[in-house]
Coordinates of C-alpha atoms in Angstrom, one line a residue:
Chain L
X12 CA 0.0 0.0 0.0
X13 CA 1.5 3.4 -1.2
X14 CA 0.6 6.4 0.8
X15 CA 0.8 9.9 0.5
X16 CA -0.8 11.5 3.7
X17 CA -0.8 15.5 4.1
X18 CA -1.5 16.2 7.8
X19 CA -2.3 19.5 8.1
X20 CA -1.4 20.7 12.1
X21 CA -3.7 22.3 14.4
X22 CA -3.3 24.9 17.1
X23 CA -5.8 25.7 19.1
X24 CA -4.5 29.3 19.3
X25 CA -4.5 30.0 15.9
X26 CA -7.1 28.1 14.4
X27 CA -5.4 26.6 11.4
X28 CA -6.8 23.2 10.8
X29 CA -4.9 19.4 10.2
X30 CA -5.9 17.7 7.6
X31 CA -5.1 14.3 7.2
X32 CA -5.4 12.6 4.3
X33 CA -4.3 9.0 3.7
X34 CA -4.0 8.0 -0.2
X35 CA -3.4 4.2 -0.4
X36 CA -2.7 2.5 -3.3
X37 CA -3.1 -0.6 -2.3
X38 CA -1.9 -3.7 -3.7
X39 CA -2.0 -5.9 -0.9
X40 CA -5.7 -7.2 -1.2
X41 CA -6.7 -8.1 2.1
X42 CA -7.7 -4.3 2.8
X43 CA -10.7 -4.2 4.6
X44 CA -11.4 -0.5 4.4
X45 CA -11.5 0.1 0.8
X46 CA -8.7 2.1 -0.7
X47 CA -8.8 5.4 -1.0
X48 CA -8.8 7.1 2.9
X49 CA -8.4 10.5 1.5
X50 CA -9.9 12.4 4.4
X51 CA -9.3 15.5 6.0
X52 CA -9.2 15.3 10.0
X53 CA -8.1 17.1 12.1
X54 CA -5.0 15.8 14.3
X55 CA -3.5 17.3 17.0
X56 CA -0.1 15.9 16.9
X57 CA 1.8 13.2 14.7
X58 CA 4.7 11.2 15.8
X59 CA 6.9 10.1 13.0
X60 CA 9.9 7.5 13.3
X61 CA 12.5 9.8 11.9
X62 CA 16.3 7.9 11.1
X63 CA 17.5 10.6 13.8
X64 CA 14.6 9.6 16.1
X65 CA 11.0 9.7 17.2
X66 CA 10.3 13.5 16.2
X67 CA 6.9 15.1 17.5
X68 CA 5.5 17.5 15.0
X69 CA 3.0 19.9 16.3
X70 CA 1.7 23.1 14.8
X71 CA 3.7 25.4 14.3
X72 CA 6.8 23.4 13.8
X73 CA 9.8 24.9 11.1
X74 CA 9.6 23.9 8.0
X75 CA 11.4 20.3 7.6
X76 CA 12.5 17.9 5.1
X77 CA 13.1 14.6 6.9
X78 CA 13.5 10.8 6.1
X79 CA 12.1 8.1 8.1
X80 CA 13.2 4.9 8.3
X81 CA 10.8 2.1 9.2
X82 CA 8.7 2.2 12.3
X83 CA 5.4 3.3 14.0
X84 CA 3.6 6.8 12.7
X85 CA 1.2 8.0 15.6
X86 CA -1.8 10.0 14.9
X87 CA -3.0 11.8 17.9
X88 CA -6.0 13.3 17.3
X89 CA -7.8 14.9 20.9
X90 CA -7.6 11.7 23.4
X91 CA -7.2 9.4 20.3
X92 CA -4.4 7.4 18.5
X93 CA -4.0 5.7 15.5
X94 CA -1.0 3.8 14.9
X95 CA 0.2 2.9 11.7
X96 CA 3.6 1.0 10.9
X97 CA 4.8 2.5 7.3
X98 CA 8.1 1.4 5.6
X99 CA 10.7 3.4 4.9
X100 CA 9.7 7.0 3.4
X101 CA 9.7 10.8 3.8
X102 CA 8.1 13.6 5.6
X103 CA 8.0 17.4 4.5
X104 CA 6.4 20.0 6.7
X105 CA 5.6 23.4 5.6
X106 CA 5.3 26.6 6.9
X107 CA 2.3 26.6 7.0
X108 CA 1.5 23.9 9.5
X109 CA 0.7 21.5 6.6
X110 CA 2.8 18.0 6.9
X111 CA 2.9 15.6 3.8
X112 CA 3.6 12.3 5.0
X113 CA 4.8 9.8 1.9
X114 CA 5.4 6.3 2.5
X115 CA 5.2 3.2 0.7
X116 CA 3.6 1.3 2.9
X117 CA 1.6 2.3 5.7
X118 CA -0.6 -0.3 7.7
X119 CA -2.9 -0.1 11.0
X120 CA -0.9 -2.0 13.5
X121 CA -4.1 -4.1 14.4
X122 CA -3.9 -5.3 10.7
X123 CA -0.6 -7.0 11.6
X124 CA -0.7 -10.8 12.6
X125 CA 1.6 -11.2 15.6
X126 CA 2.4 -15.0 15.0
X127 CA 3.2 -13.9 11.2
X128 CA 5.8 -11.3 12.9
X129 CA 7.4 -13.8 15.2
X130 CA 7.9 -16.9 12.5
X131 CA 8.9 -14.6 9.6
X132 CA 11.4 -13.3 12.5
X133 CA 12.9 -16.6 12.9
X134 CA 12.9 -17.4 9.3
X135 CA 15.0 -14.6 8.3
X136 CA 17.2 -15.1 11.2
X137 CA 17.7 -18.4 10.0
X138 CA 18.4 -17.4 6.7
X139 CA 21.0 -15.0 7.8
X140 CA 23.4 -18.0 9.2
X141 CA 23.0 -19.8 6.6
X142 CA 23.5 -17.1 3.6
X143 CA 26.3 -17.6 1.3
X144 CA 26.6 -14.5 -1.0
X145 CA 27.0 -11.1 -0.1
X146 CA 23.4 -10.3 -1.7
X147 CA 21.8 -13.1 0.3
X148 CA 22.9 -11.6 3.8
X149 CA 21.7 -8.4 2.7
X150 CA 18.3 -9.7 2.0
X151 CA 17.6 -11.7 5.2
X152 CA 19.5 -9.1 7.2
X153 CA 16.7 -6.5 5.6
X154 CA 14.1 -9.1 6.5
X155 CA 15.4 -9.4 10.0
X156 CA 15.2 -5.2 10.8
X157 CA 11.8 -5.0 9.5
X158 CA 10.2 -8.0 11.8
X159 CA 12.2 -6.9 14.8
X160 CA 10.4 -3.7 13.7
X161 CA 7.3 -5.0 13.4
X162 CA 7.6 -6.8 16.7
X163 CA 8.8 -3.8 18.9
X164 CA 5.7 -1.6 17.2
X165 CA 3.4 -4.7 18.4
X166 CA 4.7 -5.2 21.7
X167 CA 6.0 -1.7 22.6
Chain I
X7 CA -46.2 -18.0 -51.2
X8 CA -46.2 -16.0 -54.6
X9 CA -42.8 -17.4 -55.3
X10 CA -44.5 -20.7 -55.2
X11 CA -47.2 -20.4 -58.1
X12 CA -44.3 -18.5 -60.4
X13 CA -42.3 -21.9 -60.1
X14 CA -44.9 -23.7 -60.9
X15 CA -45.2 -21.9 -64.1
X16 CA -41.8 -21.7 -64.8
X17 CA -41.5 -25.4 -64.6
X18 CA -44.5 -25.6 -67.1
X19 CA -43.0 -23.7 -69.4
X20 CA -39.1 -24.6 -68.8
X21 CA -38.9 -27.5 -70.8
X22 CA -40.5 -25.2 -74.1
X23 CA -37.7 -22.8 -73.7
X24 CA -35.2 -25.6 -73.3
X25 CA -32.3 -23.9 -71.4
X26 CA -30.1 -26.8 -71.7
X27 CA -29.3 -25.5 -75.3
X28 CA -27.8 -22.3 -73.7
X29 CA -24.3 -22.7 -72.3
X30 CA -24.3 -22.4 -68.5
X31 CA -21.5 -20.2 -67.3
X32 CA -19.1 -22.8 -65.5
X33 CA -18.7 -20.8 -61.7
X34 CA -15.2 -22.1 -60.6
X35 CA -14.5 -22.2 -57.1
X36 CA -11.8 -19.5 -57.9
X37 CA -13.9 -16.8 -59.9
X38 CA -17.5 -17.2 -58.0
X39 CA -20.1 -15.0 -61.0
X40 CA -23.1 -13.6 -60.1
X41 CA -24.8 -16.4 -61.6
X42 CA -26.1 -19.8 -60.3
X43 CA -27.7 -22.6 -61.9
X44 CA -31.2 -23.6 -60.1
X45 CA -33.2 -25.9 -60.4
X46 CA -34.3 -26.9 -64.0
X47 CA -31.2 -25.0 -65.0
X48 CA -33.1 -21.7 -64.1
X49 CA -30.7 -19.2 -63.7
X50 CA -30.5 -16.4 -60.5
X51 CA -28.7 -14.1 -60.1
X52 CA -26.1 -15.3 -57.2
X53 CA -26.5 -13.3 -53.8
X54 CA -23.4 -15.3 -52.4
X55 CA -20.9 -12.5 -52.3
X56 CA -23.2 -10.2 -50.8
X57 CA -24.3 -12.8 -47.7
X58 CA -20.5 -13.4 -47.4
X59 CA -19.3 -10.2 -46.7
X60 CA -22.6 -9.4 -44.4
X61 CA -21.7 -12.6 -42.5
X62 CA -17.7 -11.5 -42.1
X63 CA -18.8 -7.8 -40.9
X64 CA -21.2 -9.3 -38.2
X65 CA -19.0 -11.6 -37.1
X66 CA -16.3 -8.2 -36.6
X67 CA -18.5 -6.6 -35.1
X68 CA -19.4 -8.8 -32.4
X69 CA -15.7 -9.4 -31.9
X70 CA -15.3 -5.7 -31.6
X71 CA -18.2 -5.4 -28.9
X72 CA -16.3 -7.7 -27.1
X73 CA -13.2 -6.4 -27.2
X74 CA -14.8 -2.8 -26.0
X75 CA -16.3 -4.4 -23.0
X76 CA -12.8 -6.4 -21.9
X77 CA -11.6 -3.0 -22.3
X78 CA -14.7 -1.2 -19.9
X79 CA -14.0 -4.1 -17.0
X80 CA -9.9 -3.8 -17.2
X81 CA -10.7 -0.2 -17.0
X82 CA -12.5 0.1 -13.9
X83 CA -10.3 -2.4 -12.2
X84 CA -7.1 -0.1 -12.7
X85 CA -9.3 3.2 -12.6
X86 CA -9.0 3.0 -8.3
X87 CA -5.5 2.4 -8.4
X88 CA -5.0 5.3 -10.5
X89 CA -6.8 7.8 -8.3
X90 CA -5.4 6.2 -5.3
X91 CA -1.9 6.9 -6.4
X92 CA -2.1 10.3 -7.6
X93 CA -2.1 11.6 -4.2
X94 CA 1.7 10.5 -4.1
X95 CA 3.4 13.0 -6.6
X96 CA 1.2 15.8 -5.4
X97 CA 3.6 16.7 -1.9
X98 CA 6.6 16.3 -4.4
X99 CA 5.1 19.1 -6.2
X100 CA 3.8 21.4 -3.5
X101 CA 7.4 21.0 -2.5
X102 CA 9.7 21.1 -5.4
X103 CA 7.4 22.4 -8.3
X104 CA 6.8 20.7 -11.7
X105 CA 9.0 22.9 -13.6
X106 CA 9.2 21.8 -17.2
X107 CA 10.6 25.2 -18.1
X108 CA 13.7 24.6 -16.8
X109 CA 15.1 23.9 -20.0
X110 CA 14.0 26.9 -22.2
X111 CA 16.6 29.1 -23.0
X112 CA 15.3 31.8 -20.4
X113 CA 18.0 34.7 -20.7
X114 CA 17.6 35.6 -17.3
X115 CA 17.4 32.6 -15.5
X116 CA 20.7 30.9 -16.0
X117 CA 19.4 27.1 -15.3
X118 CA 20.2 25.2 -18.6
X119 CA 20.0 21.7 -18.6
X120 CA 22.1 20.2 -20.1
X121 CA 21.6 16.0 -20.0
X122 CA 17.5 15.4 -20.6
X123 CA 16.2 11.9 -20.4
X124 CA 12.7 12.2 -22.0
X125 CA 10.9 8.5 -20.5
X126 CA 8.1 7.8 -23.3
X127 CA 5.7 5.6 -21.4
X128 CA 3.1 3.6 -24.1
X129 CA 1.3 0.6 -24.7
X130 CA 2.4 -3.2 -25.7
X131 CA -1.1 -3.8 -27.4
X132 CA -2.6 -1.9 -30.2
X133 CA -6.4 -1.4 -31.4
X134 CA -6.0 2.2 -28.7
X135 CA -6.8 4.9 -31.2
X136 CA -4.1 7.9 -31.3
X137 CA -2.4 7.8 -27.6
X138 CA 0.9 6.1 -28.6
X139 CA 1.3 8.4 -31.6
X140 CA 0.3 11.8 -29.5
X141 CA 2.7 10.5 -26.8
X142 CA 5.8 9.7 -29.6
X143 CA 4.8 13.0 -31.2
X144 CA 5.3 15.2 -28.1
X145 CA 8.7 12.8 -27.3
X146 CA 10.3 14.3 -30.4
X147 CA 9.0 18.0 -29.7
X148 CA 11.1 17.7 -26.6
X149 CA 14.1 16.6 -28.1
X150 CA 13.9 19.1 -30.8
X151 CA 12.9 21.9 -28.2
X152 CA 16.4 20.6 -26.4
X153 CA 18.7 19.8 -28.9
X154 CA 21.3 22.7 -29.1
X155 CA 25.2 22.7 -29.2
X156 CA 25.8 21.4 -25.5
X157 CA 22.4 20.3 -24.9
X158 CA 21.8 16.7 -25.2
X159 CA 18.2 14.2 -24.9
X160 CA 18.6 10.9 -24.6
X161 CA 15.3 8.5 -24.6
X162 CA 14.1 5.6 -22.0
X163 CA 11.6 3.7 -24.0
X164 CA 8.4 1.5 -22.1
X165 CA 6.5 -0.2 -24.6
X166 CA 6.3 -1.7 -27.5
X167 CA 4.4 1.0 -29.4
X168 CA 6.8 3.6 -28.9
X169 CA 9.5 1.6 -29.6
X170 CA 8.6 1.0 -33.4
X171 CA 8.1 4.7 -34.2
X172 CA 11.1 5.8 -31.9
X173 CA 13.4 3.3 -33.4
X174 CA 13.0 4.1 -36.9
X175 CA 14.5 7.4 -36.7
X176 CA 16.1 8.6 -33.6
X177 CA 17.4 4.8 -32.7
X178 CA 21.3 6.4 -31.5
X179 CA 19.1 8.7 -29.1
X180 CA 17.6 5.7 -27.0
X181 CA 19.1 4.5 -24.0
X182 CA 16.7 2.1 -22.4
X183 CA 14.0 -0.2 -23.9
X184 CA 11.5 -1.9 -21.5
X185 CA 8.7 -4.0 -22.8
X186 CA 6.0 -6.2 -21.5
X187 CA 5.1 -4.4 -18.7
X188 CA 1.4 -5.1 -18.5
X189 CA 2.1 -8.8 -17.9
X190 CA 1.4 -8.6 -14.0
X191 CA -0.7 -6.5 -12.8
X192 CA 1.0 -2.6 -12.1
X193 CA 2.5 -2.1 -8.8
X194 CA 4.8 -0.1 -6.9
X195 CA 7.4 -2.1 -6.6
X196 CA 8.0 -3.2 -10.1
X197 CA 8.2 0.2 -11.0
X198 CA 10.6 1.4 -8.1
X199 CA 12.6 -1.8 -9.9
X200 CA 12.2 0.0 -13.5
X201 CA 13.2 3.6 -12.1
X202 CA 16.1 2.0 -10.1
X203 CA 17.4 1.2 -13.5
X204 CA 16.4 4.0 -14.9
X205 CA 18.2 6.1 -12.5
X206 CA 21.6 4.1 -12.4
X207 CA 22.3 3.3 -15.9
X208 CA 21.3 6.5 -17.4
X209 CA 22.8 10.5 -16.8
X210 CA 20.6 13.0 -16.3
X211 CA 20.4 16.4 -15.4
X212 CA 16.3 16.3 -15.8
X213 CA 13.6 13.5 -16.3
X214 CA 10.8 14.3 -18.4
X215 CA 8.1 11.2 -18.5
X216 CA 5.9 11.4 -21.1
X217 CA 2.8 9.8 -20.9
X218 CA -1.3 10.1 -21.4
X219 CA -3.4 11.6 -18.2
X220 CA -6.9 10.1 -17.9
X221 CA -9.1 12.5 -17.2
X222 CA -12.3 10.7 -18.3
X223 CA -13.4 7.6 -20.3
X224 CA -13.2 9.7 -23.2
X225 CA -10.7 12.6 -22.4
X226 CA -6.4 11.7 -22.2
X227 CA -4.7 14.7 -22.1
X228 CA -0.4 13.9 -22.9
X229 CA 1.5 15.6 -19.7
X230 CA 4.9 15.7 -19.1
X231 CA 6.4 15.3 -15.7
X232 CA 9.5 16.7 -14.4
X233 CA 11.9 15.2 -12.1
X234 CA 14.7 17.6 -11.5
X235 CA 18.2 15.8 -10.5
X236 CA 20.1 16.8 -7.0
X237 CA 22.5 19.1 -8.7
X238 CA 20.4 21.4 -10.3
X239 CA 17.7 21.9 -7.2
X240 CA 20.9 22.4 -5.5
X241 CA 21.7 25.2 -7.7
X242 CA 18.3 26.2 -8.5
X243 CA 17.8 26.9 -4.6
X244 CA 20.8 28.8 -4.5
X245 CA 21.2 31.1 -6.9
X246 CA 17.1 32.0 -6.4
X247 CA 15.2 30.7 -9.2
X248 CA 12.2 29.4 -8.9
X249 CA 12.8 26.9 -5.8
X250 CA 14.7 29.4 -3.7
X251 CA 11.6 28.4 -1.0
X252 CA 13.6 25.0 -0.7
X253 CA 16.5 26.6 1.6
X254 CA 13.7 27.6 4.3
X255 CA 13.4 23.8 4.7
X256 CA 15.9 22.5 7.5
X257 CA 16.9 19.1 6.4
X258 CA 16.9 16.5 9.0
X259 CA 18.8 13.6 9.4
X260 CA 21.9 12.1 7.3
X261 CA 25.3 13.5 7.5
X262 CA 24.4 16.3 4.3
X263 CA 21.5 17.9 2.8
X264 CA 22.6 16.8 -0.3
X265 CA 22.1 12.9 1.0
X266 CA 18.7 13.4 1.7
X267 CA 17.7 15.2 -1.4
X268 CA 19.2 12.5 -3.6
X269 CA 17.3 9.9 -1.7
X270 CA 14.5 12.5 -2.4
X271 CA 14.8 12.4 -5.4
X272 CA 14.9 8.9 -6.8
X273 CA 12.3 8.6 -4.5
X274 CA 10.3 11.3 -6.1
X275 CA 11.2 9.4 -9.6
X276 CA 9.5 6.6 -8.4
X277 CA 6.0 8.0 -7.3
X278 CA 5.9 10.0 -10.4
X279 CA 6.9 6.7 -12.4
X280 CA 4.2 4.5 -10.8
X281 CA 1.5 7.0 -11.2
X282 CA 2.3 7.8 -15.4
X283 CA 2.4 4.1 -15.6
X284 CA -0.6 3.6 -14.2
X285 CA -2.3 6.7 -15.8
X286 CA -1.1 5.6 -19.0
X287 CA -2.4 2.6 -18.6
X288 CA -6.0 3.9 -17.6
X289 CA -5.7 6.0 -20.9
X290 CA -5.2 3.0 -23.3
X291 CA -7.5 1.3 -21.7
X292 CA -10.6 4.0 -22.2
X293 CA -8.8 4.8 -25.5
X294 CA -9.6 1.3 -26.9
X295 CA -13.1 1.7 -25.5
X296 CA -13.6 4.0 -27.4
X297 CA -11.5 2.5 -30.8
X298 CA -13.7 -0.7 -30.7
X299 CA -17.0 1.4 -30.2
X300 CA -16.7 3.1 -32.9
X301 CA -15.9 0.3 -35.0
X302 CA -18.4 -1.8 -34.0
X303 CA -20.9 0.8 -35.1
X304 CA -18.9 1.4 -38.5
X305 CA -19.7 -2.5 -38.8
X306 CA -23.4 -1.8 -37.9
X307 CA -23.3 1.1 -40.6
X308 CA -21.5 -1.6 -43.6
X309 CA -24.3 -4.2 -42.5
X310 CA -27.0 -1.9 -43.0
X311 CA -25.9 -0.8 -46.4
X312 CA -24.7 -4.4 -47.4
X313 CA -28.3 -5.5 -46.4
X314 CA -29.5 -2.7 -48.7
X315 CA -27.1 -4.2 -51.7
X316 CA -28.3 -7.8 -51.0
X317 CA -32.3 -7.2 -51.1
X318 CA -32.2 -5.3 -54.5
X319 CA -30.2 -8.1 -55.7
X320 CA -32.8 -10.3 -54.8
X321 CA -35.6 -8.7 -55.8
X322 CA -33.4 -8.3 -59.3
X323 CA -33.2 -11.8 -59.4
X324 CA -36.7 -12.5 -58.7
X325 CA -37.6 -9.8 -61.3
X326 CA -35.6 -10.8 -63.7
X327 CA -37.0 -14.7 -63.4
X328 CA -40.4 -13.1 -63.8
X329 CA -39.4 -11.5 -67.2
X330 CA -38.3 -14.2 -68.6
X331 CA -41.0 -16.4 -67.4
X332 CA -43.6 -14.0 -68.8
X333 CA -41.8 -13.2 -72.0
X334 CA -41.7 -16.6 -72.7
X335 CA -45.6 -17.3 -72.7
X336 CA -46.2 -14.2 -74.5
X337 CA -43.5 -15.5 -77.4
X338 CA -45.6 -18.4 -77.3
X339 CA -49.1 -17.0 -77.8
X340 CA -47.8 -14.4 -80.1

């Protein structure tokens, strides 16, 4: 699932509203809310796994071109959270207290089958030891980060 | 019922005349005539071209109408995708700006590209009306626009269609062929594959992909997208063209700004791939839609006019038989 999410930041001081929209393209069938989320809501706070760290953006934050790497994107919207896990991807916020959010994949955390996490965890591990080429240990070493991932978004 | 009693009378009278005195005219398989030997050796005249063609048209036309329908159900499958995905290249632009002018030799600005890479997207299939050609068309108008003494455009070619017309004249210029796209269904990470290759085997100052936006069934408009490489943001930002708004953004992360922004943008290259590709796609689909409809209703046109043709013949026939019938009595009485 591709996604392309502008959330737009509010402040209660100033008035300026969050939208959120969530684009998926999905290709992973098993969707249960049908494609396209593009909605506008209004969120108080997003959470985005930056590669420097866990960065808070709230309104009024400088203008920013980061790069996440993979991990969990919390939407905190008044006394709720939604909690997505996206894949590696990129965050710009502007000036004006509008943040695009573009990720390749981005999925609700309760969409993600904890037994699926743990086995595909231990498969890639096991494929690490026993890799040969260079381009093999790369692969299941990729595989490895992205279920430890997975796991730590489940369980943390 | 009328035919009836007339054939009774001919056969009253047919042995009187005694056709079998007049030569037949042989039809060979080869040379079929317009005439047929009946019964009796009456001769018709033969309607057998006529229901031959009138059979061949309906049977095109029904394939047509069932080409135009595969076309409507592909079409809606790939029409949510589409939609879905153009909310990808849409921050790019807010963000860095589509800016196709950034090759026109603008006196004041000093950006010149040098290295364009114009990425012709088009079908495998044919039967789609004029996309391919409109897409190949506007191809060339770019490299002519950027062909100067320094200036250089080099072509990444997806599909088959483009491929013949490109090949036959500007076949030094290409760079990169890619067929068969269509075989699996489009998705995003077969084309971050494609713009991976893309992006390491060819040099480019700016990317240009050409392809067909769908706007409705009936409605593709071509569009040109513009991916800008690192180098030249860099320098557009600096010396205050039209991105100079890109400094105001702190970079975060990585050890340089210039890291990010390349990871930006291949990664920009690859939204902006996956939604032409798709877009394209939506666009041949809707354009053969529309091919096969019209044909089908030339076909409805040639059968009605056929089935003109064949009932005067046979009502010449019939008249004709009638002459003869009552031309013969009269010769007899008078």
């Amino acid at each position: 699932m591709l996604v392309a999410s502008t959330v737009a930041l509010t402040s209660s001081s100033s008035a300026e509203v969050q939208h959120v929209s969530f684009s998926p393209t999905s290709s992973n069938q098993e969707s249960k809310n049908s494609a396209s989320r593009n909605r506008t809501t209004l969120v108080d706070m997003v959470i985005v796994p930056a590669t420097t760290g866990q960065m808070g953006v709230l309104p009024g934050h400088v203008a920013t071109i980061a790069e996440l790497k993979r991990g969990v994107l919390s939407v905190h919207e008044g006394s709720e959270t939604t909690k997505y896990f996206v894949s590696s991807s990129f965050v710009f916020i502007h000036a004006n207290s509008f943040a695009d959010i573009i990720a390749i994949e981005a999925v609700p955390l309760d969409w993600i089958d904890v037994n699926l996490v743990q086995k595909g965890l231990e498969d890639f591990t096991q494929k690490l030891s026993s890799a040969t080429t260079e381009l093999e240990k790369a692969e299941a070493q990729i595989g490895i980060d992205v279920h430890s991932a997975l796991n730590s978004a489940l369980t943390g | 019922m009328a035919m009836a009693a007339l054939r009774r009378e001919g056969r009253r009278l047919a042995p009187l005349i005694s056709p079998r005195t007049i030569t037949a005219v042989r039809s060979s398989p080869l040379y079929p005539t317009l005439e047929d030997e009946g019964p009796l050796g009456v001769r018709h005249i033969s309607t057998q071209v006529v229901r031959n063609r009138m059979k061949s048209v309906k049977n095109i036309q029904k394939i047509t109408k069932a080409m135009k329908m595969v076309a409507a159900s592909k079409l809606r499958a790939i029409q949510t995708k589409t939609e879905n995905s153009r909310g990808l290249w849409q921050p790019f632009t807010a963000l860095l700006g589509d800016l196709p002018s950034m090759s026109m030799n603008k006196p004041l600005i000093c950006a010149d590209v040098k290295k364009n890479v114009v990425v012709t997207i088009s079908s495998d299939k044919g039967l789609c009306g004029g996309i391919n050609s409109t897409s190949v068309k506007i191809s060339k108008g770019l490299h002519k626009l950027n062909s100067g003494p320094e200036k250089e455009t080099k072509y990444v070619i997806l599909g088959e269609k483009a491929k013949a017309q490109l090949v036959r004249d500007s076949k030094k210029d290409i760079e990169l062929i890619i067929t068969e796209l269509q075989k699996n269904p489009l998705n995003y990470t077969q084309v971050s594959v494609l713009a991976d290759e893309i992006l390491k085997n060819v040099e480019y100052d700016a990317l240009r992909i050409v392809f067909n936006k769908f706007q409705s069934v009936v409605s593709f408009v071509p569009t040109v997208s513009t991916v800008l490489s690192t180098e030249i943001v860099e320098r557009e930002a600096e010396s205050g063209g039209k991105l100079v708004d890109l400094d105001s953004y702190e970079v975060e992360g990585g050890e340089t700004k210039g890291e990010i922004l390349q990871n930006l943008a291949e990664f920009q290259f690859s939204c902006t791939m996956f939604n032409a590709v798709l877009e394209n796609a939506c666009s041949e689909q809707g354009a053969r839609m529309s091919a096969m409809d019209s044909s089908s209703r030339n076909a409805g046109d040639m059968l009605d006019r056929l089935t003109l043709t064949y009932n005067r013949t046979r009502q010449a026939s019939i008249t004709t038989e009638l002459i003869e019938i009552i031309s013969g009595a009269s010769a007899l009485e008078g």
